[in-house]
Amino acid sequence: MSDTRRRVKVYTLNEDRQWDDRGTGHVSSTYVEELKGMSLLVRAESDGSLLLESKINPNTAYQKQQDTLIVWSEAENYDLALSFQEKAGCDEIWEKICQVQGKDPSVEVTQDLIDESEEERFEEMPETSHLIDLPTCELSKLEEIADLVTSVLSSPIRREKLALALENEGYIKKLLQLFQACEDLENNEGLHHLYEIIRGILFLNKATLFEVMFSDECIMDVVGCLEYDPALAQPKRHREFLTKTAKFKEVIPITDSELRQKIHQTYRVQYIQDIILPTPSVFEENFLSTLTSFIFFNKVEIVSMLQQLFLFMQEDEKFLSEVFAQLTDEATDDDKRRELVNFFKEFCAFSQTLQPQNRDAFFKTLAKLGILPALEIVMGMDDLQVRSAATDIFSYLVEFSPSMVREFVMQEAQQSDDDILLINVVIEQMICDTDPELGGAVQLMGLLRTLIDPENMLATTNKTEKSEFLNFFYNHCMHVLTAPLLTNTSEDKCEKDNYQTAQLLALILELLTFCVEHHTYHIKNYIMNKDLLRRVLVLMNSKHTFLALCALRFMRRIIGLKDEFYNRYITKGNLFEPVINALLDNGTRYNLLNSAVIELFEFIRVEDIKSLTAHIVENFYKALESIEYVQTFKGLKTKYEQEKDRQNQKLNSVPSILRSNRFRRDAKALEDDEEMWFNEDDDEEGKAVVIPIEKSKTEDDFPDSYEKFMETKKAKESEDKENLPKRTSSGGFKFTFSHSPSAANGTNSANSKSVVAQTTSASSNGSSSKTTNLAASVTATKGSLVGLVDYPDDEEEDEEEESSPRKRPRLGS
């Protein structure tokens, strides 16, 4: 429908006395059979759905406000409003309403707003059958007028009659003339009475009176009357503030006089409501609902007019280029730049009152104007207020369209260095936040999370935004995000462990944990390439428990994926050691850290992750077997032994010539598998421009072939037969396992740490039998892997290493 005269917004008043926007459409008045009467219908301009169907009731009080508003109540606490785009459309519908109710269209209210019980009560009193007689407007009658205004506030019908009398007689302008006389005469008593009168008139809650009081001619005198509160020893200086201190600054030229007047009026009325008028009591809380509505609809009108102004400005490319040049030019005065940024921030805040389609048009206009490249420069400036306002604007843009922001940063990556990319500027602002509580960093982290969330990324027939953007992010931005983490853990210890640094690292870990959950190939490649999990687990030693828990949560998310590539990475790097050390250091304290570590191992047991179970039991069971208040570790041991029995049974069923090759795969086969996995991921997520993972040193040190391993084994066979390990008192065997990081990476270490693990004998029928498998620690050598047995004469040395019973022994202590 192209008729803009009938274009309206529909509003309803909520429980908080705030107006909710129900949609934009076109209004008509027609007879509705179901309602059996003339009705107002509003159909949405977007899809034609019915936004409003309201019968014009002959007894309903309709109010016409500000030339473009019609307000009425359909039931108790259910107020409706139609805001027209054009005055002509409002006049047409108002005539229809007045025609149904038999009223003259010149009236502003079609019915008196009277409560039924009030109506019955006052009908019995003859003095209320006519308008209230107002005293003569003169200085000697001010006290009488004040008493009259105060007395009617408790009666709805008397408020209506007084409002009508004030409007008909032009009484407010006469009162304001008396105010000027009282000020000239320094008549304080008269000024105090005028304060009570004007305050009481505001509480009459009548839009028609507000239009008189808040006109350019009257509003400053109204503010003047409200300065003379009898409760104050000295009058306030509100007019001085509004005229001298509060300066209207035109960040962009406003040539529309109506728009300029509306901005002035809205600011001053908002000042009256927020600053001058005292907080209303429970009795008075509904007296100013119309004042709130007056301000709200003014703001809606301002945003609409400003949007039109921006559309006109958009055609003037020279003007726009000058505005944004001022915003980004280093030579621009700090105050001027602050005004520009705050203007756009407030404009964005006002835009939230617009309908979705209008709000979309507004943000698209801002994007075309070049707001994103301007923010990129402004967010990196030293002025804290400018940066804060720019961050707020950026949050509005990200909330509006993450894809629009992503598209911009990918395009600028082709022309700019990594250091000045918008996302990197945002990350640097997060890292450099000077607030001790990191309030700004938390806000920026939330915005980054939105931008890297695959759930709001679009997929088209020609390209996948997820693949393209994640490739960009991991190539150009991830190193900036992880820099504080990698720097702080470079020496396998926390370089800085103060509270603010710990908070920042916790935020970064939260974002990385999100990446583990939602990015598959990219984050996996990054973790393994940078050995990131090892660096994160250094933070388990932090004195701040919340940071240690963040590091543990990161590992828990990785294990929760049950990905064998991650599992191999963890076992080869012996990355359970810092976790178990943290558990042992925690002692017998029952706290969140204890519960989180136990839950991690319980997950591995319940999900039966065999590779991790075997690694934990073979390397750490001796240190963990004393923990008996949960059955987690005994359960892991049971799972491990059951799997051993199954493997032994399978071995027994395979011809002897094939057994040796059953569980040993050469390095080339492992590398082929890994290469195949990466190729598959490329197909799934698009071509990834990410550096391939380097081969682990451990893999390079594996025997070149199965035959070479067999030669080594045969050479040791006779010695093994003569030097079988001694049984311990529990019926198992003792072994020493090297688990230092260097050993895990395939290099010898003079300071290798060890923990004694107990392997108990078990058989499928429950009876005692000999154990055929001899697990041994892996000592890396250039050509092969050789099993070293821990002989009985080493038992005394192992026992001396045990620590006091009050604290569990720490691994590698």
mmCIF file of N, CA and C in Angstrom, residues 403 406 454-467:
data_model
loop_
_atom_site.group_PDB
_atom_site.id
_atom_site.type_symbol
_atom_site.label_atom_id
_atom_site.label_comp_id
_atom_site.label_asym_id
_atom_site.label_seq_id
_atom_site.Cartn_x
_atom_site.Cartn_y
_atom_site.Cartn_z
ATOM 1 N N SER A 403 27.635 -10.904 9.936
ATOM 2 C CA SER A 403 28.140 -11.200 8.594
ATOM 3 C C SER A 403 28.672 -9.947 7.908
ATOM 4 N N ARG A 406 32.080 -9.346 9.373
ATOM 5 C CA ARG A 406 33.034 -10.353 8.885
ATOM 6 C C ARG A 406 33.444 -10.068 7.440
ATOM 7 N N PRO A 454 30.054 -20.172 14.456
ATOM 8 C CA PRO A 454 29.574 -20.718 13.172
ATOM 9 C C PRO A 454 28.060 -20.736 13.056
ATOM 10 N N GLU A 455 27.357 -20.664 14.201
ATOM 11 C CA GLU A 455 25.901 -20.745 14.170
ATOM 12 C C GLU A 455 25.273 -19.568 13.422
ATOM 13 N N ASN A 456 25.947 -18.412 13.414
ATOM 14 C CA ASN A 456 25.359 -17.263 12.696
ATOM 15 C C ASN A 456 26.089 -16.967 11.394
ATOM 16 N N MET A 457 26.842 -17.959 10.885
ATOM 17 C CA MET A 457 27.527 -17.785 9.606
ATOM 18 C C MET A 457 26.663 -18.337 8.476
ATOM 19 N N LEU A 458 26.682 -17.660 7.352
ATOM 20 C CA LEU A 458 25.804 -17.995 6.241
ATOM 21 C C LEU A 458 26.487 -18.967 5.289
ATOM 22 N N ALA A 459 25.700 -19.807 4.654
ATOM 23 C CA ALA A 459 26.207 -20.717 3.621
ATOM 24 C C ALA A 459 25.423 -20.474 2.336
ATOM 25 N N THR A 460 26.130 -20.230 1.255
ATOM 26 C CA THR A 460 25.487 -20.020 -0.048
ATOM 27 C C THR A 460 25.950 -21.107 -1.010
ATOM 28 N N THR A 461 25.389 -21.083 -2.203
ATOM 29 C CA THR A 461 25.739 -22.120 -3.178
ATOM 30 C C THR A 461 27.177 -21.982 -3.658
ATOM 31 N N ASN A 462 27.683 -20.754 -3.681
ATOM 32 C CA ASN A 462 29.022 -20.532 -4.228
ATOM 33 C C ASN A 462 30.125 -20.566 -3.185
ATOM 34 N N LYS A 463 29.817 -20.201 -1.957
ATOM 35 C CA LYS A 463 30.877 -20.137 -0.950
ATOM 36 C C LYS A 463 30.301 -20.395 0.428
ATOM 37 N N THR A 464 31.167 -20.731 1.326
ATOM 38 C CA THR A 464 30.771 -20.969 2.702
ATOM 39 C C THR A 464 31.454 -19.933 3.571
ATOM 40 N N GLU A 465 30.681 -19.098 4.222
ATOM 41 C CA GLU A 465 31.249 -18.041 5.059
ATOM 42 C C GLU A 465 32.080 -18.638 6.190
ATOM 43 N N LYS A 466 31.616 -19.767 6.734
ATOM 44 C CA LYS A 466 32.342 -20.399 7.841
ATOM 45 C C LYS A 466 33.770 -20.731 7.444
ATOM 46 N N SER A 467 33.933 -21.405 6.335
ATOM 47 C CA SER A 467 35.262 -21.817 5.895
ATOM 48 C C SER A 467 36.150 -20.614 5.616
#
